[in-house]
Coordinates of C-alpha atoms in Angstrom, one line a residue:
M282 CA -15.5 64.3 88.1
T283 CA -13.3 61.6 86.5
N284 CA -9.7 61.3 85.5
A285 CA -10.8 61.8 81.9
T286 CA -12.4 65.2 82.9
R287 CA -9.2 66.3 84.6
E288 CA -7.1 65.3 81.6
R289 CA -9.5 67.0 79.2
N290 CA -9.3 70.3 81.2
Q291 CA -5.5 70.1 81.3
A292 CA -5.5 69.7 77.6
L293 CA -7.9 72.5 77.2
I294 CA -5.6 74.9 79.1
Q295 CA -2.7 74.0 76.8
E296 CA -4.9 74.6 73.7
V297 CA -6.3 77.9 74.9
L298 CA -3.0 79.4 75.8
E299 CA -1.4 78.3 72.6
V300 CA -2.5 81.5 70.9
F301 CA -0.3 83.7 73.0
P302 CA 3.3 84.5 72.4
E303 CA 5.7 82.3 74.2
K304 CA 6.5 84.8 77.0
T305 CA 2.8 85.6 77.6
R306 CA 1.9 81.9 77.4
K307 CA 4.5 81.0 80.0
E308 CA 3.2 83.7 82.4
R309 CA -0.5 82.9 81.8
K310 CA 0.0 79.2 82.4
K311 CA 0.8 80.0 86.1
H312 CA -2.7 81.4 86.5
V313 CA -4.7 78.4 85.4
M314 CA -4.9 74.9 86.9
V315 CA -7.1 71.8 87.3
T316 CA -7.9 70.7 90.9
E317 CA -7.0 67.4 92.4
E318 CA -8.9 65.7 95.2
S319 CA -5.8 65.3 97.4
M320 CA -4.8 68.9 97.2
E321 CA -5.0 70.9 100.5
S322 CA -3.3 74.0 99.0
V323 CA -2.9 75.4 95.6
G324 CA 0.8 76.1 96.5
K325 CA 2.7 77.0 93.4
C326 CA 0.1 75.5 91.0
I327 CA -1.6 78.9 90.7
V328 CA -0.1 82.4 90.9
S329 CA -2.4 85.2 92.0
N330 CA -2.4 88.9 93.0
R331 CA 0.1 89.7 90.2
K332 CA 0.1 92.5 87.6
S333 CA -2.0 91.7 84.6
Q334 CA -0.2 91.1 81.3
P335 CA 0.0 94.2 79.1
G336 CA -2.3 93.8 76.1
V337 CA -4.3 91.0 77.7
M338 CA -7.8 92.2 78.5
T339 CA -8.6 92.1 82.3
V340 CA -11.8 92.8 84.1
R341 CA -10.1 94.0 87.3
G342 CA -10.8 97.3 89.0
C343 CA -8.2 99.6 90.6
A344 CA -7.2 100.5 94.1
Y345 CA -9.6 103.5 94.1
A346 CA -12.4 101.1 93.2
G347 CA -11.5 98.9 96.1
S348 CA -11.6 101.7 98.6
K349 CA -14.3 104.0 97.4
G350 CA -16.5 101.5 95.6
V351 CA -16.3 98.7 98.1
V352 CA -15.1 99.6 101.6
F353 CA -16.0 103.4 102.2
G354 CA -18.6 104.1 99.6
P355 CA -21.6 102.3 101.3
I356 CA -21.0 104.0 104.7
K357 CA -24.1 106.0 104.4
D358 CA -23.8 108.9 106.8
M359 CA -20.4 110.1 105.5
A360 CA -19.6 112.2 102.5
H361 CA -17.0 110.5 100.3
I362 CA -15.0 112.9 98.2
S363 CA -13.5 111.7 95.0
H364 CA -10.4 113.9 94.9
G365 CA -9.4 114.2 91.3
P366 CA -11.0 114.5 87.9
I367 CA -14.8 114.0 87.6
G368 CA -14.8 110.6 85.9
C369 CA -13.8 108.3 88.7
G370 CA -16.4 109.7 91.1
Q371 CA -19.2 109.7 88.5
Y372 CA -18.6 106.1 87.4
S373 CA -18.3 104.8 90.9
R374 CA -21.4 106.5 92.2
A375 CA -24.4 104.4 93.2
G376 CA -23.4 101.5 91.0
R377 CA -23.4 98.5 93.4
R378 CA -27.0 98.6 94.8
N379 CA -25.8 99.0 98.4
Y380 CA -29.3 99.3 99.9
Y381 CA -29.6 101.7 102.8
T382 CA -32.2 103.3 105.0
G383 CA -32.3 107.1 105.2
L384 CA -33.0 110.1 103.1
S385 CA -30.5 110.7 100.3
G386 CA -28.9 114.1 100.7
I387 CA -30.3 114.6 104.2
N388 CA -28.7 111.8 106.4
S389 CA -27.5 109.4 103.7
F390 CA -25.0 110.4 101.1
G391 CA -23.8 107.2 99.3
T392 CA -25.7 108.0 96.1
L393 CA -24.3 111.5 95.8
N394 CA -21.1 112.4 93.9
F395 CA -18.8 114.7 95.8
T396 CA -15.7 115.6 93.7
S397 CA -13.0 118.2 93.5
D398 CA -13.4 118.0 89.8
F399 CA -9.7 118.4 88.9
Q400 CA -8.8 120.7 85.9
E401 CA -5.5 121.2 84.2
K402 CA -4.5 124.1 86.6
D403 CA -5.1 121.8 89.6
I404 CA -2.6 119.3 88.1
V405 CA -0.1 122.1 87.7
F406 CA -0.6 124.1 91.0
G407 CA -2.0 121.3 93.3
G408 CA -5.4 120.7 94.7
D409 CA -4.9 121.1 98.5
K410 CA -6.6 124.6 98.7
K411 CA -9.4 123.4 96.4
L412 CA -10.0 120.4 98.7
T413 CA -10.0 122.5 101.8
K414 CA -12.6 124.8 100.2
L415 CA -14.7 121.9 99.1
I416 CA -14.9 120.5 102.6
E417 CA -15.9 123.9 103.9
E418 CA -18.7 124.1 101.3
L419 CA -19.8 120.5 101.9
E420 CA -20.2 121.2 105.6
Q421 CA -22.4 124.2 104.9
L422 CA -24.6 122.3 102.3
F423 CA -24.8 119.0 104.1
P424 CA -24.5 119.7 107.9
L425 CA -25.9 116.3 108.9
T426 CA -22.9 114.3 107.6
K427 CA -21.1 112.5 110.5
G428 CA -17.8 112.6 108.8
I429 CA -16.0 112.9 105.5
S430 CA -13.5 110.7 103.6
I431 CA -11.1 111.8 100.9
Q432 CA -10.7 109.2 98.2
S433 CA -7.6 110.1 96.2
E434 CA -7.5 109.4 92.5
C435 CA -4.4 108.9 90.3
P436 CA -3.4 112.5 89.7
V437 CA -3.3 113.2 93.5
G438 CA -0.6 110.7 94.1
L439 CA 1.4 111.8 91.0
I440 CA 1.5 115.5 92.0
G441 CA 1.9 114.9 95.7
D442 CA -1.0 116.6 97.3
D443 CA -0.9 116.5 101.1
I444 CA -4.4 115.1 101.8
E445 CA -3.4 114.1 105.3
A446 CA -2.6 117.7 106.2
V447 CA -5.9 118.9 104.7
A448 CA -7.7 116.2 106.7
N449 CA -6.1 117.2 110.0
S450 CA -6.8 120.9 109.5
S451 CA -10.4 120.3 108.2
R452 CA -11.2 118.0 111.1
K453 CA -10.3 120.8 113.6
A454 CA -12.3 123.3 111.5
I455 CA -15.5 121.4 111.2
G456 CA -15.3 119.2 114.4
K457 CA -15.9 115.9 112.5
P458 CA -13.7 113.1 111.4
V459 CA -12.1 113.7 108.1
V460 CA -10.4 110.6 106.8
P461 CA -7.7 110.7 104.1
V462 CA -7.4 107.6 101.9
R463 CA -4.3 107.1 99.7
C464 CA -6.1 104.8 97.2
E465 CA -4.8 106.2 93.9
G466 CA -5.9 103.8 91.2
F467 CA -2.4 103.0 90.0
R468 CA -1.4 101.5 93.4
G469 CA -1.1 97.7 93.5
V470 CA -2.3 95.3 90.8
S471 CA -6.1 95.5 91.4
Q472 CA -8.8 96.7 93.7
S473 CA -7.5 94.3 96.3
L474 CA -4.8 96.8 97.5
G475 CA -7.5 99.4 97.7
H476 CA -9.4 97.2 100.2
H477 CA -6.2 96.8 102.3
I478 CA -5.4 100.6 102.2
A479 CA -9.0 101.4 103.3
N480 CA -8.7 98.8 106.1
D481 CA -5.5 100.4 107.3
V482 CA -7.1 103.9 107.2
I483 CA -10.1 102.6 109.3
R484 CA -7.5 101.3 111.8
D485 CA -5.6 104.5 112.0
W486 CA -8.3 107.2 111.6
V487 CA -11.6 105.6 112.7
L488 CA -11.6 102.7 115.2
D489 CA -10.1 104.6 118.1
N490 CA -12.4 107.6 117.9
R491 CA -14.7 106.4 120.7
D492 CA -12.1 105.0 123.0
G493 CA -13.0 105.7 126.6
K494 CA -16.6 106.6 125.8
P495 CA -19.4 104.6 127.5
F496 CA -20.9 101.6 125.7
E497 CA -23.6 99.3 127.1
S498 CA -22.4 95.8 126.0
T499 CA -24.1 92.4 126.2
P500 CA -22.5 88.9 126.0
Y501 CA -24.1 88.5 122.6
D502 CA -22.7 91.5 120.7
V503 CA -21.5 90.8 117.1
A504 CA -20.5 92.8 114.0
I505 CA -21.2 91.9 110.4
I506 CA -18.1 93.0 108.5
G507 CA -17.6 92.8 104.7
D508 CA -21.3 92.6 103.7
Y509 CA -22.2 95.5 101.3
N510 CA -26.0 94.9 101.4
I511 CA -26.2 94.1 97.7
G512 CA -30.0 93.9 97.1
G513 CA -30.5 93.7 100.9
D514 CA -28.1 90.9 101.7
A515 CA -26.9 92.3 105.0
W516 CA -30.5 92.8 106.2
A517 CA -31.3 89.1 105.4
S518 CA -28.2 88.0 107.3
R519 CA -29.1 90.2 110.3
I520 CA -32.5 88.7 110.5
L521 CA -31.1 85.2 111.1
L522 CA -28.5 86.4 113.6
E523 CA -31.0 88.3 115.6
E524 CA -33.5 85.4 115.5
M525 CA -30.9 83.2 117.2
G526 CA -30.5 85.8 120.0
L527 CA -27.4 87.8 118.9
R528 CA -27.2 91.6 119.0
V529 CA -25.8 93.1 115.8
V530 CA -23.9 96.2 117.0
A531 CA -22.5 97.1 113.6
Q532 CA -22.7 96.1 110.0
W533 CA -20.4 97.6 107.5
S534 CA -20.0 98.8 105.0
G535 CA -23.6 98.0 103.6
D536 CA -26.2 100.3 105.3
G537 CA -23.4 101.1 107.8
T538 CA -22.7 104.2 109.8
L539 CA -19.5 105.8 111.1
V540 CA -20.6 105.3 114.8
E541 CA -21.2 101.6 114.1
M542 CA -17.6 101.3 112.8
E543 CA -16.3 103.2 115.8
N544 CA -18.3 100.9 118.2
T545 CA -17.0 97.6 116.6
P546 CA -14.1 97.2 119.0
N547 CA -16.7 96.6 121.7
V548 CA -18.2 93.4 120.1
K549 CA -17.6 89.8 121.2
L550 CA -17.2 88.4 117.7
N551 CA -16.6 89.7 114.2
L552 CA -18.5 87.9 111.5
V553 CA -16.6 88.3 108.2
H554 CA -18.6 87.8 105.0
C555 CA -16.1 89.1 102.4
Y556 CA -12.8 87.7 103.6
R557 CA -10.8 89.4 100.8
S558 CA -12.0 92.9 101.5
M559 CA -12.1 92.9 105.3
N560 CA -9.8 90.2 106.8
Y561 CA -7.1 92.9 107.4
I562 CA -9.2 95.0 109.9
S563 CA -10.5 91.8 111.5
R564 CA -7.0 90.6 112.2
H565 CA -6.1 94.0 113.6
M566 CA -9.1 93.9 116.1
E567 CA -8.1 90.4 117.1
E568 CA -4.6 91.5 117.8
K569 CA -5.4 94.8 119.5
H570 CA -8.7 94.2 121.2
G571 CA -8.8 90.4 121.5
I572 CA -11.9 90.0 119.4
P573 CA -12.1 86.7 117.5
W574 CA -13.4 86.6 114.0
M575 CA -14.7 84.0 111.7
E576 CA -15.8 83.8 108.1
Y577 CA -19.4 82.7 107.5
N578 CA -21.5 81.8 104.4
F579 CA -25.3 82.4 104.2
F580 CA -25.7 81.3 100.5
G581 CA -28.0 78.2 100.4
P582 CA -29.5 76.2 103.2
T583 CA -26.6 73.8 103.6
K584 CA -24.0 76.6 104.2
I585 CA -26.5 78.6 106.2
A586 CA -27.0 75.8 108.7
E587 CA -23.3 75.1 108.8
S588 CA -22.5 78.7 109.5
L589 CA -25.3 79.2 112.1
R590 CA -24.0 76.2 114.1
K591 CA -20.4 77.4 113.7
I592 CA -21.4 80.9 115.0
A593 CA -23.5 79.5 117.8
A594 CA -20.6 77.4 119.0
Q595 CA -18.8 80.6 120.0
F596 CA -21.5 81.4 122.5
D597 CA -23.5 79.6 125.2
E598 CA -26.1 76.8 125.1
T599 CA -28.9 79.3 124.8
I600 CA -27.6 80.6 121.5
Q601 CA -26.9 77.1 120.3
K602 CA -30.4 76.0 121.0
N603 CA -31.7 79.1 119.3
A604 CA -29.7 78.3 116.2
E605 CA -31.2 74.8 115.9
A606 CA -34.6 76.3 116.3
V607 CA -33.9 78.8 113.5
I608 CA -32.7 76.1 111.2
A609 CA -35.8 74.0 112.0
R610 CA -38.2 76.9 111.5
Y611 CA -37.1 77.4 107.9
Q612 CA -36.9 73.7 107.1
A613 CA -40.3 73.4 105.5
Q614 CA -39.7 76.6 103.4
T615 CA -36.3 75.2 102.2
D616 CA -37.8 71.8 101.3
A617 CA -40.5 73.5 99.3
V618 CA -38.0 75.6 97.3
I619 CA -35.8 72.6 96.5
A620 CA -38.8 70.5 95.6
K621 CA -40.0 73.1 93.2
Y622 CA -36.7 74.1 91.5
R623 CA -34.3 71.2 91.8
P624 CA -36.1 69.1 89.2
R625 CA -35.8 71.9 86.8
L626 CA -32.1 72.6 87.5
E627 CA -30.6 69.2 88.4
G628 CA -27.4 68.3 86.6
R629 CA -27.0 71.7 84.9
K630 CA -23.3 72.9 84.7
V631 CA -22.2 76.3 86.0
L632 CA -19.1 78.3 85.3
L633 CA -18.2 81.2 87.6
Y634 CA -15.8 84.1 87.3
L635 CA -16.2 86.7 90.0
G636 CA -14.6 88.9 92.6
G637 CA -14.5 89.0 96.4
L638 CA -16.0 85.9 98.1
R639 CA -18.4 84.7 95.4
P640 CA -16.3 82.2 93.4
R641 CA -16.5 79.9 96.5
H642 CA -19.4 81.1 98.6
I643 CA -22.2 80.6 96.1
I644 CA -21.1 77.1 95.2
G645 CA -23.1 75.5 98.0
A646 CA -26.3 77.3 96.9
Y647 CA -26.0 75.9 93.3
E648 CA -25.2 72.4 94.7
D649 CA -28.3 72.6 96.9
L650 CA -30.3 72.9 93.7
G651 CA -28.4 69.9 92.1
M652 CA -26.2 72.0 89.9
E653 CA -22.5 71.3 89.2
I654 CA -19.7 73.8 89.2
I655 CA -17.3 72.9 86.4
G656 CA -15.0 76.0 86.7
T657 CA -14.5 79.0 88.9
G658 CA -12.0 81.8 89.3
Y659 CA -11.2 85.2 90.9
E660 CA -10.7 88.5 89.3
F661 CA -8.4 89.7 92.1
G662 CA -8.0 86.9 94.6
H663 CA -4.9 85.9 96.6
N664 CA -3.6 82.4 97.1
D665 CA -5.4 82.1 100.4
D666 CA -8.7 82.6 98.6
Y667 CA -7.8 79.7 96.3
D668 CA -6.9 77.6 99.3
R669 CA -10.3 78.3 100.9
T670 CA -12.0 77.4 97.6
L671 CA -10.4 74.0 97.1
P672 CA -12.6 72.1 99.6
E673 CA -15.7 73.4 97.8
L674 CA -14.6 71.9 94.4
K675 CA -14.8 68.5 92.9
D676 CA -11.7 66.8 91.5
G677 CA -10.8 68.0 88.0
T678 CA -12.5 71.4 88.3
L679 CA -11.0 74.2 86.2
L680 CA -9.6 77.0 88.4
F681 CA -8.4 80.3 87.0
D682 CA -7.1 83.7 88.1
D683 CA -7.4 87.1 86.4
V684 CA -8.6 85.3 83.3
S685 CA -8.5 87.3 80.1
S686 CA -11.6 87.9 77.9
Y687 CA -10.2 85.6 75.3
E688 CA -9.5 82.8 77.7
L689 CA -12.9 83.0 79.4
E690 CA -14.7 82.9 76.0
A691 CA -12.5 79.9 74.9
F692 CA -13.3 78.0 78.1
V693 CA -17.0 78.6 77.7
K694 CA -17.0 77.4 74.0
A695 CA -15.1 74.2 75.0
L696 CA -16.9 73.3 78.3
K697 CA -20.3 74.4 77.2
P698 CA -21.7 75.4 80.6
D699 CA -25.5 75.7 80.9
L700 CA -25.1 78.9 83.0
I701 CA -22.4 81.5 83.5
G702 CA -22.2 83.6 86.6
S703 CA -19.9 86.6 86.2
G704 CA -19.9 90.4 86.1
I705 CA -21.2 93.2 84.0
K706 CA -18.2 93.4 81.7
E707 CA -18.7 89.8 80.7
K708 CA -22.5 89.8 80.6
Y709 CA -23.4 91.0 77.1
I710 CA -20.9 89.0 75.1
F711 CA -22.2 85.7 76.4
Q712 CA -25.8 86.7 76.2
K713 CA -25.3 87.6 72.5
M714 CA -23.8 84.1 72.1
G715 CA -27.0 82.7 73.5
V716 CA -25.5 81.4 76.7
P717 CA -27.7 81.8 79.9
F718 CA -26.0 84.4 82.1
R719 CA -26.5 85.9 85.5
Q720 CA -24.7 89.1 86.6
M721 CA -23.5 87.8 90.0
H722 CA -21.8 90.9 91.3
S723 CA -25.1 92.8 91.9
W724 CA -27.5 89.8 91.4
D725 CA -28.6 91.1 88.1
Y726 CA -30.8 93.8 89.9
S727 CA -32.5 91.1 92.0
G728 CA -31.8 89.9 95.5
P729 CA -31.2 89.5 98.3
Y730 CA -29.5 86.1 97.9
H731 CA -28.4 85.7 101.5
G732 CA -30.4 83.7 104.0
Y733 CA -33.4 81.4 103.6
D734 CA -35.6 83.9 102.0
G735 CA -32.8 84.9 99.7
F736 CA -32.3 81.3 98.7
A737 CA -35.9 81.2 97.4
I738 CA -35.1 84.3 95.3
F739 CA -31.8 82.8 94.1
A740 CA -33.5 79.5 93.0
R741 CA -36.2 81.4 91.2
D742 CA -33.7 83.6 89.3
M743 CA -31.6 80.7 88.3
D744 CA -34.6 78.8 86.9
M745 CA -35.9 82.0 85.2
T746 CA -32.6 82.5 83.5
L747 CA -31.7 78.9 82.6
N748 CA -35.2 77.8 81.4
N749 CA -36.0 80.9 79.4
P750 CA -36.8 79.7 75.9
S751 CA -35.3 82.9 74.3
W752 CA -31.8 81.6 74.5
S753 CA -32.4 79.0 71.7
E754 CA -33.8 81.7 69.5
L755 CA -30.7 83.8 69.6
T756 CA -28.1 84.0 66.9
A757 CA -24.9 85.9 67.7
P758 CA -24.6 89.1 65.5
W759 CA -21.3 88.0 64.1
L760 CA -22.8 84.7 62.9
K761 CA -25.7 86.3 61.0
S762 CA -25.5 86.5 57.2
A763 CA -25.3 90.0 55.7

């Protein structure tokens, strides 16, 4: 990108924010910037992990969403109780396509909604007794659960229910782990604190459960952490790791089990996919158990090869040779995918607005297809996420944090990207505008996108979306004559 591009984007920021009152404009200006090639850190150029401005539409989730929907929800052999009114549990149930093996309701429970269904009397008199009764009934109806988590909703924190006491008494009564999670939605500024709370609960209530129990280890034991198996992503990653000779002892939370989590302190290396949601527990295991951890990226052949070599470097020459053999084995397949799709996608401009790891991790996959990222941002990122993103961006790229619906729409109208990758809340407005759009939180019901096989699906989906002739036939409803 040129100096003219940088200056244009800086002017665009000023223009877009001009509509806000002065106080709001001053605050929002801290959350938007244009990258410079010499930058090693965003420093004070962008502010993140702050409370959203009242009245400015945000697409963030809450702390409950971070714990129940992300970290705990996909653990398949536990029952996850939404402790509070019915709505939060119902709307967070089975929404993220966390693929799993097993029989729902028999030995896998992620698609079921267990809730204490708070009523007005529970708000007045408390829900501890109701929760205790619920756990007793749950144990009778679903005896094959390996454990239970209590995911607290907002009213629970407001009325002061003692879910820790219930968890302790219930654990003794049923002989299984019962894990209380103080993830009331009002905590923090977004789902990010929910991730952190859930990590701390895993640290305090789960990881030490198998201390002293026998475990047959090998020099090549690893854990996949922070992969939620959206559309089968964790399975695709596991294939590559096992092909290079590593033993995946645990993957969580996607298709994960309680025992896998408990066995994780025995591995030799933790491989972290979603840094934002799982860096806390990885740091804890490094400090307590001496287990190193590293972030990896299996989106697109360039990043896959880079990550495989980086992982292999932590082990001996056998694994390093195996990694090179894996890369070579998929080279012809990769070349064929790029030869087919790159001519159809070359030079197309992409704007991203996502959560977790995606605003930076998927950049390489787009670039492997010759596409250009002109803007990206995080819904609930922290400054270290933006620092990790800078090396992936070209000079003059628009970078934004917790962008409002108005701002995102204005950026799209001005920059005219060929493709938008964002979430379900943004999907339909841009599709009605006739702008090609991919829902990149759950791969628009496709996937997997990880690994070499996933790259072929990713390339196909981007081509299918971008080169669909229907976009030119669309007229936004608000532009149609009466």
